[in-house]
Amino acid sequence: MTSSAPQPVLKTAQKTALKPGDTFTLEAPKVTRTTLALYAGASGDHNPVHIDIDACRAVGIDDVFAHGMLSMAYLGRLLTDWVPQDRIREYGVRFSAITPVNTTPVCRGTVTSVEDGLARLDLTVSLPDGTVTLQGRATVTAN
């Protein structure tokens, strides 16, 4: 059985040793209403602002928007596509804007420093218009 769903594209030069300036990108799948419903079921987060347009409009929001943790999961996928999971030492984010339905988030990472065998990374998730929705940092073993 084949799937017609678009697959994330990892735009990197896979490396075993990280160095300052290395960058990597993951184009996440388009965030659809189906994506949000499935994520709500899987995560247990059934907050109406993510799945019910009528509930959104009742509080002055035009439409549903993605769960912040969904964007964080895509950013986690970026990390684990770049380095094996057992090399990740720290990972944290700050939510800075909403991700509207029917958009395609782009995850990016940049190695900012490598010291004592650890690489520090700056991470972002942004919308096609450049709006940054998530800012994060990670520390991974450098090789």
mmCIF file of C-alpha atoms in Angstrom:
data_model
loop_
_atom_site.group_PDB
_atom_site.id
_atom_site.type_symbol
_atom_site.label_atom_id
_atom_site.label_comp_id
_atom_site.label_asym_id
_atom_site.label_seq_id
_atom_site.Cartn_x
_atom_site.Cartn_y
_atom_site.Cartn_z
ATOM 1 C CA MET A 1 0.000 0.000 0.000
ATOM 2 C CA THR A 2 1.414 3.385 -0.924
ATOM 3 C CA SER A 3 0.579 6.706 0.617
ATOM 4 C CA SER A 4 -0.178 9.820 -1.378
ATOM 5 C CA ALA A 5 0.599 12.055 1.598
ATOM 6 C CA PRO A 6 3.623 14.288 1.016
ATOM 7 C CA GLN A 7 6.701 13.196 2.873
ATOM 8 C CA PRO A 8 8.863 15.678 4.801
ATOM 9 C CA VAL A 9 11.902 16.791 2.876
ATOM 10 C CA LEU A 10 15.180 16.863 4.773
ATOM 11 C CA LYS A 11 17.478 19.290 3.006
ATOM 12 C CA THR A 12 20.839 18.517 4.547
ATOM 13 C CA ALA A 13 24.217 17.113 3.790
ATOM 14 C CA GLN A 14 24.164 14.270 6.326
ATOM 15 C CA LYS A 15 27.288 14.484 8.470
ATOM 16 C CA THR A 16 28.676 12.550 11.374
ATOM 17 C CA ALA A 17 30.687 15.415 12.897
ATOM 18 C CA LEU A 18 29.026 18.784 13.374
ATOM 19 C CA LYS A 19 30.832 22.083 12.987
ATOM 20 C CA PRO A 20 29.812 25.714 13.534
ATOM 21 C CA GLY A 21 27.817 27.063 10.620
ATOM 22 C CA ASP A 22 26.293 23.722 9.602
ATOM 23 C CA THR A 23 22.618 24.213 8.764
ATOM 24 C CA PHE A 24 19.761 21.846 8.124
ATOM 25 C CA THR A 25 16.135 22.220 7.072
ATOM 26 C CA LEU A 26 12.982 20.127 7.195
ATOM 27 C CA GLU A 27 9.817 21.113 5.345
ATOM 28 C CA ALA A 28 7.030 19.699 7.487
ATOM 29 C CA PRO A 29 3.814 18.388 5.927
ATOM 30 C CA LYS A 30 1.013 20.885 5.326
ATOM 31 C CA VAL A 31 -1.004 21.387 8.515
ATOM 32 C CA THR A 32 -4.553 20.373 7.600
ATOM 33 C CA ARG A 33 -7.706 19.970 9.650
ATOM 34 C CA THR A 34 -7.165 16.216 9.410
ATOM 35 C CA THR A 35 -3.629 16.648 10.786
ATOM 36 C CA LEU A 36 -5.026 18.577 13.751
ATOM 37 C CA ALA A 37 -7.774 16.043 14.440
ATOM 38 C CA LEU A 38 -5.319 13.144 14.295
ATOM 39 C CA TYR A 39 -2.810 14.966 16.512
ATOM 40 C CA ALA A 40 -5.563 15.803 19.022
ATOM 41 C CA GLY A 41 -6.474 12.121 19.213
ATOM 42 C CA ALA A 42 -2.891 10.941 19.528
ATOM 43 C CA SER A 43 -1.843 13.565 22.078
ATOM 44 C CA GLY A 44 -5.048 13.782 24.078
ATOM 45 C CA ASP A 45 -5.053 17.562 23.566
ATOM 46 C CA HIS A 46 -8.622 18.271 22.460
ATOM 47 C CA ASN A 47 -8.534 22.020 23.093
ATOM 48 C CA PRO A 48 -11.296 23.401 20.844
ATOM 49 C CA VAL A 49 -9.040 26.132 19.369
ATOM 50 C CA HIS A 50 -7.236 23.356 17.513
ATOM 51 C CA ILE A 51 -10.236 21.449 16.152
ATOM 52 C CA ASP A 52 -13.498 23.439 16.334
ATOM 53 C CA ILE A 53 -13.911 26.516 14.130
ATOM 54 C CA ASP A 54 -17.178 27.481 15.861
ATOM 55 C CA ALA A 55 -15.473 27.492 19.254
ATOM 56 C CA CYS A 56 -12.701 29.669 17.799
ATOM 57 C CA ARG A 57 -15.123 32.180 16.346
ATOM 58 C CA ALA A 58 -16.993 32.355 19.660
ATOM 59 C CA VAL A 59 -13.813 33.748 21.261
ATOM 60 C CA GLY A 60 -12.801 35.994 18.354
ATOM 61 C CA ILE A 61 -10.381 33.697 16.540
ATOM 62 C CA ASP A 62 -11.011 33.290 12.788
ATOM 63 C CA ASP A 63 -9.989 29.648 12.443
ATOM 64 C CA VAL A 64 -8.328 26.719 14.174
ATOM 65 C CA PHE A 65 -4.555 26.590 14.525
ATOM 66 C CA ALA A 66 -1.934 23.938 15.175
ATOM 67 C CA HIS A 67 -0.967 22.631 18.589
ATOM 68 C CA GLY A 68 2.345 24.120 19.680
ATOM 69 C CA MET A 69 3.555 20.645 20.582
ATOM 70 C CA LEU A 70 2.941 19.508 16.992
ATOM 71 C CA SER A 71 5.457 22.106 15.805
ATOM 72 C CA MET A 72 7.825 21.014 18.556
ATOM 73 C CA ALA A 73 7.480 17.419 17.336
ATOM 74 C CA TYR A 74 8.382 18.472 13.778
ATOM 75 C CA LEU A 75 11.439 20.246 15.167
ATOM 76 C CA GLY A 76 12.307 17.063 17.076
ATOM 77 C CA ARG A 77 12.071 15.171 13.787
ATOM 78 C CA LEU A 78 14.531 17.653 12.281
ATOM 79 C CA LEU A 79 16.964 16.828 15.081
ATOM 80 C CA THR A 80 16.596 13.064 14.832
ATOM 81 C CA ASP A 81 16.925 13.181 11.043
ATOM 82 C CA TRP A 82 20.233 15.012 11.548
ATOM 83 C CA VAL A 83 21.699 13.098 14.507
ATOM 84 C CA PRO A 84 20.725 9.827 16.187
ATOM 85 C CA GLN A 85 18.399 10.301 19.155
ATOM 86 C CA ASP A 86 21.012 9.060 21.621
ATOM 87 C CA ARG A 87 23.214 12.081 20.733
ATOM 88 C CA ILE A 88 20.602 14.623 21.873
ATOM 89 C CA ARG A 89 21.493 15.943 25.331
ATOM 90 C CA GLU A 90 19.095 18.913 25.657
ATOM 91 C CA TYR A 91 16.161 20.215 23.664
ATOM 92 C CA GLY A 92 13.866 23.114 24.511
ATOM 93 C CA VAL A 93 11.661 25.632 22.748
ATOM 94 C CA ARG A 94 9.705 28.846 23.209
ATOM 95 C CA PHE A 95 6.442 29.354 21.338
ATOM 96 C CA SER A 96 6.319 32.763 19.642
ATOM 97 C CA ALA A 97 3.347 32.696 17.213
ATOM 98 C CA ILE A 98 0.512 30.435 16.114
ATOM 99 C CA THR A 99 0.680 28.077 13.146
ATOM 100 C CA PRO A 100 -2.506 28.529 11.120
ATOM 101 C CA VAL A 101 -4.280 25.641 9.446
ATOM 102 C CA ASN A 102 -3.354 25.028 5.776
ATOM 103 C CA THR A 103 0.224 26.225 6.034
ATOM 104 C CA THR A 104 3.497 24.358 5.590
ATOM 105 C CA PRO A 105 5.950 24.993 8.444
ATOM 106 C CA VAL A 106 9.677 24.926 7.788
ATOM 107 C CA CYS A 107 12.057 23.755 10.513
ATOM 108 C CA ARG A 108 15.644 25.011 10.512
ATOM 109 C CA GLY A 109 18.693 24.387 12.620
ATOM 110 C CA THR A 110 22.119 25.968 12.760
ATOM 111 C CA VAL A 111 25.151 24.774 14.676
ATOM 112 C CA THR A 112 26.302 27.836 16.618
ATOM 113 C CA SER A 113 29.258 26.351 18.472
ATOM 114 C CA VAL A 114 31.126 23.143 19.153
ATOM 115 C CA GLU A 115 33.032 22.809 22.407
ATOM 116 C CA ASP A 116 34.135 19.867 24.545
ATOM 117 C CA GLY A 117 32.465 17.409 22.179
ATOM 118 C CA LEU A 118 29.079 19.140 22.352
ATOM 119 C CA ALA A 119 27.383 21.084 19.560
ATOM 120 C CA ARG A 120 24.950 23.869 20.406
ATOM 121 C CA LEU A 121 22.162 24.459 17.906
ATOM 122 C CA ASP A 122 19.713 27.288 17.318
ATOM 123 C CA LEU A 123 16.377 26.009 16.014
ATOM 124 C CA THR A 124 13.328 27.661 14.468
ATOM 125 C CA VAL A 125 9.999 26.781 12.933
ATOM 126 C CA SER A 126 8.674 29.379 10.528
ATOM 127 C CA LEU A 127 5.775 29.937 8.167
ATOM 128 C CA PRO A 128 6.162 30.549 4.423
ATOM 129 C CA ASP A 129 5.766 34.315 5.054
ATOM 130 C CA GLY A 130 8.771 34.244 7.413
ATOM 131 C CA THR A 131 6.865 34.396 10.714
ATOM 132 C CA VAL A 132 8.800 32.452 13.340
ATOM 133 C CA THR A 133 6.383 30.337 15.367
ATOM 134 C CA LEU A 134 8.872 28.446 17.507
ATOM 135 C CA GLN A 135 12.407 29.221 18.670
ATOM 136 C CA GLY A 136 14.532 26.606 20.301
ATOM 137 C CA ARG A 137 17.936 25.353 21.259
ATOM 138 C CA ALA A 138 19.467 21.942 21.439
ATOM 139 C CA THR A 139 22.703 20.446 22.607
ATOM 140 C CA VAL A 140 23.939 17.289 20.892
ATOM 141 C CA THR A 141 27.169 15.342 20.909
ATOM 142 C CA ALA A 142 29.277 16.695 18.049
ATOM 143 C CA ASN A 143 30.321 13.327 16.569
#
